[in-house]
Coordinates of C-alpha atoms in Angstrom, one line a residue:
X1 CA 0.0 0.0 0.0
X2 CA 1.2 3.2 -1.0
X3 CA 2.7 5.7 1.3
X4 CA 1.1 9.3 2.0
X5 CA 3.6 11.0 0.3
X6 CA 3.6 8.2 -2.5
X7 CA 0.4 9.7 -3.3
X8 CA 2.5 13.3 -4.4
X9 CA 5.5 11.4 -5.8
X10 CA 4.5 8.6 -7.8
X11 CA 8.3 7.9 -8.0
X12 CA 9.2 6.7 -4.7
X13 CA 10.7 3.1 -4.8
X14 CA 8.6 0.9 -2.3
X15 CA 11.1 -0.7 0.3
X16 CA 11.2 -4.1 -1.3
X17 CA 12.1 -2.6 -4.5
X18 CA 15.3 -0.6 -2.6
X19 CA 15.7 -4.0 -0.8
X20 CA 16.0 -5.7 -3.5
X21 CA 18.5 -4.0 -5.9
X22 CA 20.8 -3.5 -3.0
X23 CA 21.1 -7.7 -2.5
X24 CA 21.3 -8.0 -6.1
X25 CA 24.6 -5.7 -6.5
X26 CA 27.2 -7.2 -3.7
X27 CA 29.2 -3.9 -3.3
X28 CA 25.9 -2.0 -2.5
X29 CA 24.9 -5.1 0.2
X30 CA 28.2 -4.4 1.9
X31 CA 28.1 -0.7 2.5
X32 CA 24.4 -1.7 3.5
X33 CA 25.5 -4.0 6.1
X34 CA 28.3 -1.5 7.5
X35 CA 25.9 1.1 8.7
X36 CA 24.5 0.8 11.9
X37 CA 20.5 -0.5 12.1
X38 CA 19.2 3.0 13.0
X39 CA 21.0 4.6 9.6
X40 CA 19.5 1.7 7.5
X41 CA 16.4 2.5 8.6
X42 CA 17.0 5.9 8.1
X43 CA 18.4 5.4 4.6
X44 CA 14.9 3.5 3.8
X45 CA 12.7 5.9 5.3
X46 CA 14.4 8.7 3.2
X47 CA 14.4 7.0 -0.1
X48 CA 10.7 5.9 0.5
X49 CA 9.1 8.6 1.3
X50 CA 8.0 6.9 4.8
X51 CA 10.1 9.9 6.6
X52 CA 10.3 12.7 4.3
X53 CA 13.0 14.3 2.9
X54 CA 15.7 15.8 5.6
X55 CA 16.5 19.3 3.6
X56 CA 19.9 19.7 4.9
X57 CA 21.3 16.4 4.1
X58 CA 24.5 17.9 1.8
X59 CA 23.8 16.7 -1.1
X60 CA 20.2 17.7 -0.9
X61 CA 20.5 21.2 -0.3
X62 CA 23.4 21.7 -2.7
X63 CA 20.9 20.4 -5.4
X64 CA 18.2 22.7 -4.3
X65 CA 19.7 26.1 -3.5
X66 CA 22.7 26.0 -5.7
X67 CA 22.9 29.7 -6.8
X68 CA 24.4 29.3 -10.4
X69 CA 21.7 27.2 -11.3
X70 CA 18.3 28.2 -9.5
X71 CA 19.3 32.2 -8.8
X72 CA 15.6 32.5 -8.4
X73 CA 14.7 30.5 -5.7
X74 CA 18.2 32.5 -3.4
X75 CA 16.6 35.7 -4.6
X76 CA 12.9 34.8 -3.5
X77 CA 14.8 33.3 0.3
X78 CA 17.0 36.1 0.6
X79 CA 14.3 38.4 -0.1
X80 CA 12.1 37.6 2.2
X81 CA 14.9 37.6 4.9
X82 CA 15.5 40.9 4.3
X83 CA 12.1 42.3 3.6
X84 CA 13.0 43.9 0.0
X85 CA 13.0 42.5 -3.2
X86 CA 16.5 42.0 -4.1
X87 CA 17.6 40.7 -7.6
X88 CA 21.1 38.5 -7.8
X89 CA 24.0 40.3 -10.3
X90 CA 26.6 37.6 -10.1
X91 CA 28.5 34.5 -7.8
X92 CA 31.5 35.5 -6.3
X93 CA 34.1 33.1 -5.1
X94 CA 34.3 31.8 -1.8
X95 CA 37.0 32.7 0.5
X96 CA 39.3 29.8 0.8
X97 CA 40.8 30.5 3.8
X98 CA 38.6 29.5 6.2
X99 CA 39.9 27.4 8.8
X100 CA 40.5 23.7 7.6
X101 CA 38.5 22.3 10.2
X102 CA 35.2 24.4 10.2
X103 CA 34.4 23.5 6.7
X104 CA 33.5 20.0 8.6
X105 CA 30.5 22.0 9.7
X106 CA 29.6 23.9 7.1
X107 CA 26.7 22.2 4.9
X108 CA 26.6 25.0 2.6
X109 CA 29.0 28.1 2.2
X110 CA 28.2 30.9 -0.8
X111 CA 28.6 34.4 -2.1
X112 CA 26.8 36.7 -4.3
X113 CA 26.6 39.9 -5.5
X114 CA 23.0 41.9 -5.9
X115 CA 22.4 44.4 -8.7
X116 CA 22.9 47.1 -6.0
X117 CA 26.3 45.6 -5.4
X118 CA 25.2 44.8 -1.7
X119 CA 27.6 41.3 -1.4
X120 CA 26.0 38.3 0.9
X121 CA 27.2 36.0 2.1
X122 CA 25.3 32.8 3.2
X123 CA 26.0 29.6 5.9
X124 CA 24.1 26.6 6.4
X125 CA 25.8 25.1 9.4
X126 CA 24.9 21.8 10.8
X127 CA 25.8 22.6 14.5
X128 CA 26.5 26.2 15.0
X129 CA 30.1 27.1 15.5
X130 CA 31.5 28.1 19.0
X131 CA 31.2 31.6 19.5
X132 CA 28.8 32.8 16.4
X133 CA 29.0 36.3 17.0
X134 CA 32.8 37.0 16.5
X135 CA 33.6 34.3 14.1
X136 CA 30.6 36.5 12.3
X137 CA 32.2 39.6 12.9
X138 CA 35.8 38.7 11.5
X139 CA 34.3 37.4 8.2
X140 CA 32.1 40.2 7.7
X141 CA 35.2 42.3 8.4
X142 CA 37.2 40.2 5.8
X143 CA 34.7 40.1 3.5
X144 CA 34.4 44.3 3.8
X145 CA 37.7 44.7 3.1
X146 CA 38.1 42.3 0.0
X147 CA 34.7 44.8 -1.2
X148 CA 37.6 48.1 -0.4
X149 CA 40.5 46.3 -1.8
X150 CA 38.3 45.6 -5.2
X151 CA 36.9 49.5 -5.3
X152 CA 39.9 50.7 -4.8
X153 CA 41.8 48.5 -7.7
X154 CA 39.3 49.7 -10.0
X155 CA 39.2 53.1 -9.4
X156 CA 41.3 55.8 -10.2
X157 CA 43.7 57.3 -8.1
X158 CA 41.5 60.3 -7.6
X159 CA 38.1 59.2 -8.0
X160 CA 38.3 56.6 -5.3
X161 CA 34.9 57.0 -3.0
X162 CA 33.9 55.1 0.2
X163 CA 30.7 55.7 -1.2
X164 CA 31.3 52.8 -3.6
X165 CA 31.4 50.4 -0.9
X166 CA 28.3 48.2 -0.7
X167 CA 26.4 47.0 2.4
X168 CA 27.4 43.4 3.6
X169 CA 25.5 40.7 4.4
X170 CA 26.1 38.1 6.5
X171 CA 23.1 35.4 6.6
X172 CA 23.5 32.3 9.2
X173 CA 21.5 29.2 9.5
X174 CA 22.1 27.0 12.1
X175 CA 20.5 23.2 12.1
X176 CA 21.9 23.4 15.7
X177 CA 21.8 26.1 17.1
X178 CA 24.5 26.9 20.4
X179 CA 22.8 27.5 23.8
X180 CA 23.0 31.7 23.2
X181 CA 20.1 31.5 20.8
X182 CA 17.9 29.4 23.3
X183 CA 17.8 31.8 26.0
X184 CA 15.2 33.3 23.5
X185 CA 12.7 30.2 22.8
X186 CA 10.2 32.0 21.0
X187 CA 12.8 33.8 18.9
X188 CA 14.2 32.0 15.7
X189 CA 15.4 34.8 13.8
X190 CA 17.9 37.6 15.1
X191 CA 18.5 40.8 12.6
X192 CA 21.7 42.9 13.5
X193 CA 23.5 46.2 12.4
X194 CA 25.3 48.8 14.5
X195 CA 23.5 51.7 15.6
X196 CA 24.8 54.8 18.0
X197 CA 23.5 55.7 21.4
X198 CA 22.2 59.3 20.0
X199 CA 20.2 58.8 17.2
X200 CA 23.2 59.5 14.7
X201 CA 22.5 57.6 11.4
X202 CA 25.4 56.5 9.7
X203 CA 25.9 53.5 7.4
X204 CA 28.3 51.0 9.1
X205 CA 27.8 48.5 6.4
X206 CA 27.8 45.5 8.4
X207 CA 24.5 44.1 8.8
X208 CA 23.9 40.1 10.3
X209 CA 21.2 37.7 10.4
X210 CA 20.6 34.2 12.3
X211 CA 18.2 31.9 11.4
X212 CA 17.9 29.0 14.1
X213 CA 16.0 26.8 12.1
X214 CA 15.8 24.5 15.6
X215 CA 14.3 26.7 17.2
X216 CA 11.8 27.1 14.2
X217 CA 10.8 23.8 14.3
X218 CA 10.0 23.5 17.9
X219 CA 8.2 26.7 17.9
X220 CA 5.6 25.6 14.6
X221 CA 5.2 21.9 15.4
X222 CA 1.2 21.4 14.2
X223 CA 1.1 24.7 13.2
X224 CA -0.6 25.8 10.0
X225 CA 2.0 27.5 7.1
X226 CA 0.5 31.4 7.1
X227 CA 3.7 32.9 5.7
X228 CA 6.0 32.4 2.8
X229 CA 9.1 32.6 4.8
X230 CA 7.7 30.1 7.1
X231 CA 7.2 27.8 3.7
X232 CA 10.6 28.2 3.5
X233 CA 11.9 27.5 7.1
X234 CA 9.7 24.2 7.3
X235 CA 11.3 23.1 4.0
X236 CA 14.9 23.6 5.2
X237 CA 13.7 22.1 9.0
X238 CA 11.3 19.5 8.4
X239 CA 11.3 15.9 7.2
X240 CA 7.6 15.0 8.9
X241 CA 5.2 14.1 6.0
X242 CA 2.7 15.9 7.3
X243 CA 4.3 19.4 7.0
X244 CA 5.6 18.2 3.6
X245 CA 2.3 17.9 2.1
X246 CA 0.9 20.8 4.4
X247 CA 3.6 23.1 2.7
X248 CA 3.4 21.6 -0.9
X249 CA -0.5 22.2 -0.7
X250 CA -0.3 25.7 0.4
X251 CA 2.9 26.5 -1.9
X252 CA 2.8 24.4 -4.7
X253 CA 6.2 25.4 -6.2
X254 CA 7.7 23.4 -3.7
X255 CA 6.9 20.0 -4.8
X256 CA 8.8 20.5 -7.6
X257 CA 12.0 20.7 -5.4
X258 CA 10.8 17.9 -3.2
X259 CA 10.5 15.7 -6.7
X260 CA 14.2 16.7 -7.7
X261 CA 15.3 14.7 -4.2
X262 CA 13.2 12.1 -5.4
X263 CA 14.0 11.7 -8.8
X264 CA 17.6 11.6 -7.4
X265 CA 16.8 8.2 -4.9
X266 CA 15.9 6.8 -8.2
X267 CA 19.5 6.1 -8.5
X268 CA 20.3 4.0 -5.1
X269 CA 24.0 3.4 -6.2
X270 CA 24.1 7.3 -6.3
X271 CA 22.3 7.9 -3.3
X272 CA 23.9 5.0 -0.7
X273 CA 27.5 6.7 -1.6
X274 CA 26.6 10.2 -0.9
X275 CA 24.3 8.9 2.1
X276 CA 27.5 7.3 3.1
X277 CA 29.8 10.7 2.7
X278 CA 26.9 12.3 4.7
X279 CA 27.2 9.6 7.3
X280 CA 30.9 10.5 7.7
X281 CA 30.9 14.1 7.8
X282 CA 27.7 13.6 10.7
X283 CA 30.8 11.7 13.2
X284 CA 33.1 14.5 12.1
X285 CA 30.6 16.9 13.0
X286 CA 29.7 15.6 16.2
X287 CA 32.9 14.9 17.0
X288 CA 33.9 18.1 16.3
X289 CA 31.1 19.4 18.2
X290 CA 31.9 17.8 21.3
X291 CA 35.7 19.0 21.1
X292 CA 34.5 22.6 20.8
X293 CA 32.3 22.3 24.0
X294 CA 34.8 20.3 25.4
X295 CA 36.8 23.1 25.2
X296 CA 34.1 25.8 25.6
X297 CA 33.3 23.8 29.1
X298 CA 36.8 23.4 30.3
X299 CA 37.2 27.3 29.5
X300 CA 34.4 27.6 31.6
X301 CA 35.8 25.8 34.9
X302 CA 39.3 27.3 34.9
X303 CA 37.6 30.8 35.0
X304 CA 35.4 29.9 37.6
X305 CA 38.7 27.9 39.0
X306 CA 40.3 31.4 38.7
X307 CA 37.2 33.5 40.4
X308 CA 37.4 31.1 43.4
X309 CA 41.3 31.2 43.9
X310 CA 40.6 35.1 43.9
X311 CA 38.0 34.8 46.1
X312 CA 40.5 32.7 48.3
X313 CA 43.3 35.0 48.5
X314 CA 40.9 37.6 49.3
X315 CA 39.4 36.0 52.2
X316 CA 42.9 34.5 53.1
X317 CA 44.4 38.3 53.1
X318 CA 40.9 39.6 55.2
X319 CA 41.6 36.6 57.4
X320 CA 45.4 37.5 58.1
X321 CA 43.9 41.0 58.6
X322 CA 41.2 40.2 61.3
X323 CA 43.9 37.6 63.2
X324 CA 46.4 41.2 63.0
X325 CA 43.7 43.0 64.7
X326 CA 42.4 40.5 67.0
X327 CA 46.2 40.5 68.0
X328 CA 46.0 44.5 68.7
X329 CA 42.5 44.6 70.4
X330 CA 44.0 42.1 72.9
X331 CA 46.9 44.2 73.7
X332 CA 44.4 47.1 74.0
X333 CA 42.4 44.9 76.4
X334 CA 45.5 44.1 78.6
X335 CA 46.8 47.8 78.3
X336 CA 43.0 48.6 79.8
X337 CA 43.5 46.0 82.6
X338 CA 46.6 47.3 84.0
X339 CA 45.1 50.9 83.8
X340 CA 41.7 50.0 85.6
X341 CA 44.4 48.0 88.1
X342 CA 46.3 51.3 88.8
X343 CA 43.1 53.3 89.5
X344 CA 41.4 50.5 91.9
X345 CA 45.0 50.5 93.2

């Protein structure tokens, strides 16, 4: 019997059918067998339909929201983060020198150019990063700079304008988000720029937003799709079935996305060697993840180690101070004796 979503994507593969061509091709059986029960069933459930498709898998969202090929669909997303029609002018090449290590968490990493020669630059991270807000910060500043150095190369000596320089953008989603984003539970999306304390406007260029697509998810469990951004949010955060055909029937230009997955499973040798890749990079990312907070906890005790030795030589010092006085009261007490002794005397 048919799945629900079978019912949408005439396409899916029934389990026997996947079951089948994986014991009938020995190399596919052995990967099979190497993955642990829970990703089998996982692998199944994706390629069936019986879970949904899980947006962020790598190889998923690369097909969806590669820029070069479906412009439109990061114009219409980056759009409606900002709240202006923008229109895209061009790619840019990434910076490659990121840190070697963070690319293990980076699902996606891009750069474009708009027609008002704004430059943004867009994350999809599948746990967020240790310290989000200056890592931010230093790209954004790199990024600002590479926009100066390119200005400046192209301009003459003496028509060279800061006015030339363009507003940056740096857009963040987090699959994960760290624990500073869940001290606001309600709040999945955080908008920054620099502002002054008097009212002064003055463009600083640099403006941020996070999207903690987590957070999303929890917050719009059985909730109905009202917006277009939340079409989009559900789409990168959800693999339930339900919200699949919930958004697909209120924004039907999604299904076609959702059938480009699917017409990929049609190809299991494909899919169970990039499923496999994704696999891998998962138990570098967790491991990565628990070295950073690792380290982000062990930061934490040896300056609360450090607080408490203060507090230790403080008290020690106010002890040795007290024990000085009690010393000089007593002799001030025995001084008093011998005085009260003369006058009885």
């Amino acid at each position: 019997m048919p799945n629900t979503l079978q019912t949408y994507f005439p396409m899916l593969q029934s389990r026997e059918e996947i079951l089948e061509k994986i014991h009938k091709n020995q190399s596919l059986e052995n990967i099979f067998q190497n993955w642990e029960e829970n990703r089998k069933q996982e692998f199944l459930d994706f390629c069936t339909g019986a879970k949904g498709v899980k947006m962020l898998y790598d190889f998923c969202v690369k097909s969806i929201l590669d820029p070069e090929v479906y412009p439109q669909r990061i114009e219409e997303l980056i759009s409606l983060l900002l709240g202006k029609k923008v229109k895209l002018l061009k790619v840019l090449p990434t910076d490659n020198t990121r840190i070697s290590n963070e690319t293990s968490l980076l699902i996606m990493d891009f750069l474009v150019q708009l027609e008002d020669n704004s430059i943004i630059n867009v994350e999809i991270q599948k746990v967020g990063y240790a310290f989000p807000g200056q890592r931010s910060a230093c790209y954004s500043a790199d990024l600002l700079l590479r926009q100066y150095r390119q200005v400046r190369n192209q301009s003459p000596e003496t028509s060279f304008s800061y006015k030339k320089i363009s507003n940056v953008y740096t857009i963040v989603f987090f699959e994960k988000s760290t624990s500073e984003f869940h001290k606001y539970p309600n709040k999945y999306i955080h908008k920054f720029q620099q502002k002054s304390n008097t009212g002064l406007k003055l463009n600083l260029l640099q403006n941020f937003i996070f999207v903690a697509l987590d957070i999303y998810k929890e917050n719009h469990q059985n909730k109905a799709i009202k917006k277009r951004l939340d079409g989009w949010l559900t789409f990168l955060s959800s693999d339930n079935p339900e919200d699949i055909i919930a958004l697909i029937e209120k924004y039907p230009n999604f299904k076609s996305m959702y059938a480009q997955i699917y017409e990929i499973c049609q190809n299991i040798e494909k899919v169970m060697e990039m499923f496999s890749k994704e696999l891998y990079e998962l138990d570098r990312n967790t491991v990565q993840y628990m070295i950073d907070e690792l380290q982000e906890e062990n930061r934490r005790w040896k300056e609360e180690n450090k607080r408490w030795k203060e507090k230790g030589r403080y008290w020690s010092e106010e002890n040795k101070r007290q024990l000085e006085e009690n010393q000089h009261l007593k002799a001030e007490i025995e001084h008093l004796k011998k005085e009260m002794e003369k006058i009885r005397n």
